[in-house]
Coordinates of C-alpha atoms and ligand atoms in Angstrom, one line a residue:
M446 CA -12.6 21.6 -6.9
I447 CA -11.1 20.9 -3.5
V448 CA -12.6 23.2 -0.7
K449 CA -9.8 23.3 2.4
M450 CA -10.7 25.2 5.4
K451 CA -8.6 26.9 8.3
P452 CA -7.2 24.6 10.4
K453 CA -8.7 26.1 13.8
T454 CA -12.5 26.2 12.3
T455 CA -15.6 25.4 14.3
E456 CA -17.9 22.9 14.1
K457 CA -20.4 26.0 13.6
Q458 CA -18.5 27.4 10.9
V459 CA -18.4 24.2 8.8
A460 CA -21.8 24.0 9.4
K461 CA -22.5 27.2 8.0
L462 CA -20.6 26.3 4.7
I463 CA -22.4 22.9 4.0
N464 CA -25.5 24.6 4.8
F465 CA -24.5 27.1 1.9
F466 CA -24.1 23.7 -0.3
K467 CA -27.3 22.5 0.7
E468 CA -28.9 25.8 -0.4
K469 CA -27.2 26.1 -3.7
E470 CA -27.8 22.4 -4.5
I471 CA -23.7 22.0 -4.7
E472 CA -22.8 18.0 -4.7
Y473 CA -19.8 17.6 -2.3
L474 CA -18.0 14.8 -0.7
D475 CA -16.4 15.5 3.0
I476 CA -12.5 14.4 3.0
S477 CA -12.1 16.1 5.9
S478 CA -8.7 15.0 8.1
D479 CA -7.8 15.1 11.8
E480 CA -5.9 18.3 10.9
Y481 CA -8.2 20.2 8.7
H482 CA -11.9 20.1 7.5
A483 CA -12.0 19.8 3.3
F484 CA -14.7 18.9 0.7
R485 CA -14.7 17.9 -2.9
L486 CA -17.3 19.7 -4.7
E487 CA -18.5 19.2 -8.4
K488 CA -18.5 22.0 -10.8
T489 CA -20.0 24.7 -9.3
P490 CA -20.8 28.4 -10.4
Y491 CA -20.6 29.5 -6.7
L492 CA -16.8 29.6 -6.6
K493 CA -16.4 33.5 -5.9
E494 CA -19.2 33.2 -2.7
I495 CA -17.5 29.9 -1.5
R496 CA -13.9 31.6 -1.5
A497 CA -15.6 34.9 0.2
F498 CA -16.1 32.5 3.4
D499 CA -13.6 33.6 6.2
E500 CA -12.9 30.4 7.5
V501 CA -12.1 28.9 3.6
E502 CA -8.5 28.7 3.0
L503 CA -7.9 27.2 -0.2
V504 CA -10.3 26.5 -2.9
L505 CA -8.2 24.4 -5.7
P506 CA -8.9 23.4 -8.8
L507 CA -8.9 19.5 -9.6
T508 CA -6.2 19.5 -12.5
K509 CA -5.4 15.7 -11.3
R510 CA -8.1 12.9 -11.1
F511 CA -6.3 11.8 -7.9
S512 CA -6.0 15.4 -6.0
Q513 CA -6.0 14.1 -2.6
I514 CA -2.5 11.9 -2.9
S515 CA -1.4 14.2 -5.4
R516 CA 1.9 15.9 -4.6
E517 CA -0.2 19.2 -5.6
N518 CA -2.0 18.6 -2.3
Q519 CA 1.1 17.7 0.1
A520 CA 4.4 18.5 -1.0
E521 CA 6.0 16.6 1.8
D522 CA 6.5 12.8 1.6
T523 CA 4.1 10.7 3.5
V524 CA 5.3 8.8 6.6
I525 CA 3.7 5.7 7.6
K526 CA 4.0 4.6 11.2
V527 CA 3.3 1.2 12.4
K528 CA 4.4 -0.6 15.3
G529 CA 7.6 1.7 16.2
K530 CA 8.6 1.2 12.4
T531 CA 8.4 3.9 9.4
I532 CA 7.9 3.2 5.9
D533 CA 8.8 6.7 4.5
S534 CA 11.1 8.2 1.7
K535 CA 14.4 8.0 4.4
T536 CA 13.9 4.2 4.7
F537 CA 14.5 0.8 2.8
S538 CA 11.8 -1.2 4.3
I539 CA 12.2 -4.9 3.7
I540 CA 9.2 -7.0 3.7
A541 CA 9.8 -10.9 3.8
G542 CA 8.3 -14.0 3.9
P543 CA 6.2 -16.9 2.3
C544 CA 4.1 -16.7 -0.4
S545 CA 1.5 -19.1 1.6
I546 CA 1.7 -19.6 5.3
E547 CA 1.9 -23.4 5.6
S548 CA 2.8 -24.4 8.8
E549 CA 4.0 -23.2 12.5
E550 CA 7.6 -24.9 11.8
Q551 CA 7.9 -23.2 8.4
L552 CA 6.9 -19.3 9.9
I553 CA 9.3 -20.0 13.0
K554 CA 12.3 -20.7 10.3
I555 CA 11.3 -17.6 8.3
A556 CA 10.8 -15.6 11.6
K557 CA 14.4 -16.8 12.6
T558 CA 16.0 -15.7 9.4
L559 CA 14.2 -12.0 9.3
K560 CA 15.5 -11.7 12.9
K561 CA 19.0 -12.8 12.1
N562 CA 18.9 -10.1 9.2
K563 CA 17.3 -7.8 11.2
I564 CA 13.9 -7.3 9.2
G565 CA 11.1 -6.0 11.1
F566 CA 8.1 -7.2 8.5
L567 CA 6.8 -10.5 7.8
R568 CA 4.7 -11.2 5.2
G569 CA 2.3 -14.5 4.6
G570 CA -0.8 -15.2 2.7
A571 CA -3.6 -17.1 4.4
Y572 CA -6.3 -16.3 1.9
K573 CA -4.4 -17.0 -1.0
A574 CA -5.5 -15.7 -4.6
R575 CA -4.9 -18.6 -6.6
T576 CA -5.8 -18.8 -10.6
S577 CA -6.7 -22.5 -9.8
P578 CA -9.4 -23.7 -7.6
Y579 CA -7.6 -26.9 -7.7
D580 CA -4.8 -25.0 -6.0
F581 CA -3.5 -24.9 -2.5
Q582 CA -6.2 -22.1 -1.2
G583 CA -4.2 -21.2 2.0
L584 CA -4.7 -22.0 6.2
E585 CA -7.3 -19.1 5.8
L586 CA -8.4 -17.9 9.5
A587 CA -5.7 -20.7 10.8
G588 CA -3.1 -19.0 8.8
L589 CA -3.9 -15.5 10.1
M590 CA -3.9 -16.4 13.6
M591 CA -0.7 -18.4 13.3
L592 CA 0.9 -15.4 11.5
N593 CA -0.1 -13.0 14.7
R594 CA 1.3 -15.8 17.0
I595 CA 4.4 -16.2 15.7
A596 CA 4.9 -12.4 14.9
A597 CA 4.2 -11.7 18.6
E598 CA 6.6 -14.0 19.6
Y599 CA 9.5 -12.4 17.5
D600 CA 8.5 -9.1 17.8
L601 CA 7.5 -8.7 13.8
I602 CA 5.1 -6.8 12.1
T603 CA 2.6 -8.7 9.8
V604 CA 1.2 -8.1 6.4
S605 CA -1.1 -10.4 4.8
E606 CA -3.9 -10.1 1.8
I607 CA -7.2 -9.6 2.3
P608 CA -9.5 -11.4 -0.1
S609 CA -13.2 -9.4 0.7
A610 CA -14.8 -6.7 3.1
D611 CA -16.3 -9.0 5.1
L612 CA -13.1 -10.1 6.4
I613 CA -11.9 -6.4 7.6
P614 CA -12.6 -7.0 11.5
L615 CA -10.6 -10.3 11.6
F616 CA -7.8 -8.5 9.9
E617 CA -8.1 -5.6 12.0
E618 CA -7.6 -8.1 14.6
Y619 CA -4.5 -10.3 13.5
V620 CA -2.8 -7.9 10.9
D621 CA -0.6 -5.1 11.1
I622 CA -0.7 -4.1 7.4
I623 CA -3.5 -5.3 5.0
Q624 CA -2.6 -6.2 1.9
V625 CA -4.9 -5.6 -1.1
G626 CA -3.6 -7.8 -3.8
A627 CA -3.4 -7.1 -7.8
R628 CA -6.5 -8.9 -8.7
N629 CA -8.3 -6.5 -6.3
M630 CA -6.9 -3.3 -7.0
Q631 CA -10.0 -2.6 -8.5
N632 CA -12.6 -3.6 -5.9
Y633 CA -14.1 -0.5 -5.3
H634 CA -16.0 -1.9 -2.7
L635 CA -13.5 -3.4 -1.1
L636 CA -11.2 -0.2 -1.4
K637 CA -14.5 1.6 0.0
A638 CA -14.7 -0.1 3.0
L639 CA -10.8 -0.5 3.7
G640 CA -10.8 3.6 3.8
K641 CA -12.7 3.2 7.3
A642 CA -10.0 0.2 8.4
T643 CA -7.5 1.8 11.0
K644 CA -4.7 -0.3 9.5
P645 CA -2.2 0.6 6.8
I646 CA -2.9 -0.6 3.3
L647 CA -0.4 -2.1 1.1
L648 CA -1.7 -1.5 -2.5
K649 CA -0.6 -3.8 -5.0
R650 CA -0.7 -2.6 -8.5
G651 CA -3.1 -4.7 -10.8
F652 CA -1.3 -6.5 -13.4
G653 CA -3.6 -4.7 -16.1
A654 CA -3.9 -1.3 -14.6
T655 CA -2.1 1.8 -15.7
I656 CA -0.2 4.3 -13.1
E657 CA -3.4 6.5 -13.2
E658 CA -5.6 3.8 -12.5
W659 CA -3.6 2.2 -9.5
L660 CA -3.6 6.3 -8.4
M661 CA -6.9 6.3 -8.9
A662 CA -7.5 3.1 -6.3
A663 CA -5.3 4.9 -3.6
E664 CA -7.3 8.0 -4.1
Y665 CA -10.4 5.7 -3.2
L666 CA -8.9 4.3 0.4
F667 CA -7.5 8.2 0.5
V668 CA -10.6 10.1 0.4
H669 CA -12.9 7.3 2.1
G670 CA -10.6 7.7 5.0
N671 CA -7.3 6.0 5.0
R672 CA -4.4 8.3 4.7
N673 CA -1.9 5.2 5.2
I674 CA -1.2 3.8 2.1
I675 CA 2.0 2.1 0.5
M676 CA 1.9 1.6 -3.2
C677 CA 3.7 -1.7 -4.3
E678 CA 4.5 -2.4 -8.1
R679 CA 4.6 -6.1 -8.6
G680 CA 4.9 -6.2 -12.4
I681 CA 2.5 -6.0 -15.0
R682 CA 1.2 -8.0 -18.0
T683 CA 2.9 -7.5 -21.2
F684 CA 3.7 -9.6 -24.3
E685 CA 6.5 -10.7 -22.7
T686 CA 6.4 -14.1 -21.4
Y687 CA 9.8 -15.1 -20.5
T688 CA 9.3 -13.7 -17.0
R689 CA 6.1 -14.4 -14.8
N690 CA 5.3 -10.3 -15.2
T691 CA 7.0 -7.4 -16.7
L692 CA 8.7 -4.9 -13.9
D693 CA 7.9 -1.6 -14.6
I694 CA 10.8 0.0 -12.8
S695 CA 9.9 3.4 -14.1
S696 CA 6.7 3.3 -12.5
V697 CA 8.3 3.9 -9.0
L698 CA 9.5 7.1 -10.4
A699 CA 6.6 8.2 -11.8
I700 CA 4.8 7.4 -8.3
K701 CA 7.3 9.4 -6.5
E702 CA 6.8 12.4 -9.1
L703 CA 3.1 12.5 -8.7
T704 CA 2.0 11.6 -5.2
H705 CA 3.3 11.8 -1.7
L706 CA 2.5 8.1 -1.0
P707 CA 5.7 5.6 -0.1
V708 CA 6.1 2.8 -3.2
I709 CA 8.1 -0.3 -2.5
V710 CA 8.6 -3.0 -5.3
D711 CA 7.5 -6.8 -5.1
P712 CA 10.5 -8.3 -7.3
S713 CA 8.9 -12.0 -6.5
H714 CA 5.6 -11.6 -8.5
A715 CA 7.4 -9.4 -11.0
S716 CA 9.8 -12.1 -12.3
G717 CA 8.5 -15.4 -11.1
R718 CA 12.2 -16.4 -10.7
Y719 CA 14.4 -16.4 -7.7
Q720 CA 17.7 -15.6 -9.4
M721 CA 16.2 -12.4 -10.6
V722 CA 15.1 -11.5 -6.9
E723 CA 18.2 -10.2 -5.8
P724 CA 19.4 -7.9 -9.3
L725 CA 15.6 -6.7 -9.0
S726 CA 16.0 -5.7 -5.5
L727 CA 18.8 -4.0 -5.7
A728 CA 17.5 -2.0 -9.0
A729 CA 14.7 -0.8 -6.7
L730 CA 16.9 0.6 -4.5
A731 CA 18.8 2.2 -7.4
V732 CA 15.7 3.7 -8.6
G733 CA 14.5 5.2 -5.6
A734 CA 11.6 2.8 -3.9
D735 CA 11.2 3.0 -0.6
G736 CA 11.6 -0.6 0.1
I737 CA 10.7 -4.1 -1.1
M738 CA 8.7 -7.1 -0.7
V739 CA 10.3 -10.4 -1.0
E740 CA 9.1 -14.1 -1.0
I741 CA 11.2 -16.4 1.1
H742 CA 10.8 -20.0 2.0
P743 CA 12.8 -22.6 4.2
E744 CA 12.5 -25.2 1.7
P745 CA 11.3 -23.5 -2.0
T746 CA 10.8 -26.6 -4.2
K747 CA 8.4 -28.0 -1.4
A748 CA 6.5 -24.8 -1.3
L749 CA 2.7 -25.1 -1.8
S750 CA 2.9 -21.8 -3.8
D751 CA 5.5 -19.7 -5.6
G752 CA 8.3 -21.9 -5.2
A753 CA 10.1 -21.0 -8.0
Q754 CA 10.3 -17.3 -7.3
S755 CA 11.2 -17.9 -3.1
L756 CA 14.4 -16.9 -2.2
K757 CA 16.2 -20.0 0.2
P758 CA 17.2 -18.0 3.6
S759 CA 21.2 -18.3 2.7
K760 CA 20.5 -16.3 -0.7
F761 CA 17.9 -13.8 1.3
T762 CA 20.9 -13.1 3.8
T763 CA 23.5 -12.5 0.9
M764 CA 21.0 -10.3 -0.6
I765 CA 20.3 -8.3 2.5
E766 CA 24.3 -8.0 2.8
K767 CA 24.5 -6.5 -0.4
I768 CA 21.4 -4.2 0.1
D769 CA 23.1 -2.9 3.5
Q770 CA 26.3 -1.8 1.6
L771 CA 24.8 0.1 -0.8
L772 CA 22.3 1.9 1.5
P773 CA 24.6 4.8 2.3
L774 CA 25.0 5.5 -1.5
F775 CA 21.3 6.1 -1.5
D776 CA 20.7 7.9 2.0
K777 CA 18.7 5.6 3.2
K778 CA 18.5 3.3 6.6
R779 CA 16.5 0.4 7.1
Ligands
PEP1438 C1 1.1 -11.9 -3.0 O1 1.9 -11.1 -2.8 O2 1.2 -13.1 -2.6 C2 0.5 -11.9 -4.5 C3 -0.7 -13.0 -4.6 O3 0.8 -11.2 -5.3 P1 -0.1 -10.4 -6.0 O4 -1.6 -9.9 -5.8 O5 0.6 -9.3 -7.0 O6 -0.4 -11.6 -7.3
MN1439 MN1 2.9 -15.3 -4.3

C-alpha cells in the first residue's frame, strides 16, 4: 500500500499518522518527496482507520512491484533538468564520447566534435568495468578530473560510470550525471546509496535483467530519494552471438508504457559494431526513445577499449545530420 498525504500537511499531522503506524505495529517506509509526504506500508488490517485520517489524500494498492516509478503513480513524463538542459520526452538527448578516457588530447578532439554538432553531453569512462583484469582499467581519478576540466572548458555536461558506493563523494564533485553500468544494475547497496546522491542517475539495463528487474532497480533509486533517473537500454544477452548483445528495442516501448521515466538507447554496446550504430540510433528515435548514448573516438583502431563499436568523428557527424532531418517527424528537438 502507498499512503499519500495532502500537499500542505504539517509535520505535526505527519507525526500523528506515524504514531498510529507505530501503535499498531505497521511496518512503513518513508517515501516522502519535496511536494508531499508518503509512506509505503506492509499489508495491514487498518486501512479503514488510515483512510479516515483527515490529512490522508490517497491510499493506493501496490498493483505493480515498482509502484513509485509507475505510470499509475505519475501520469506525466518526468523531466530531468541538468545544467540548463533537459532530458525528457519532448527531447532527443544525445550523449557521446569515448568508452574510456585515455588522454587530454583525445578528450579535446571529442569535445570539439561535440561542439561542432551542437551536442551537450560528454560521456567518458574513468573507472572501467572490464571483463579481463589484464585489459585497460581506466585512468580512474585522473580521468575523472580530466573529464571535468575539459567539459568545463567546452561547456559540456558529463556522464561517467561509478564503480562503487565509496566513490559517490568524488562523482558528486566531478560528474554531472552518474552512470550505473550494466554489471552493477543489481548492486542494491550501490543503488540505495545513489538514492541519496544529488546528481541524476543513468541506469543501464543489466544484460541478464528482465524489464521488471530493471524497473525494480530504478524503484530502489526512487524510494531512496533520487527521482532523477534515466533508463538506458544497452542490449541483452541472448543465444545470438553475431552482435555483442541483442538490442531489445521493444523495451523502450515497455518502459514508456509502464513508467514516467525517460529512456534512452545505447546502440554501441548493444551491437558492438560501429556499422550498426547509425541505423540503430535512427531506430531508437523512431521507436520513441528520449535519446541515445554512443561511443566515439578520434581513431577507433587505436582505442584502449571498445574501438570496434566506436564511431569516427566524421561518421558521427553524418549520423547527427540524419537525426536532425528526422526529429520533426517524431515531434522532438534536441
Ligand atoms: C559503458 O557505457 O562504457 C559500459 C561499460 O556499458 P555497459 O555497462 O552497458 O556495459
Ligand atoms: Mn564501452
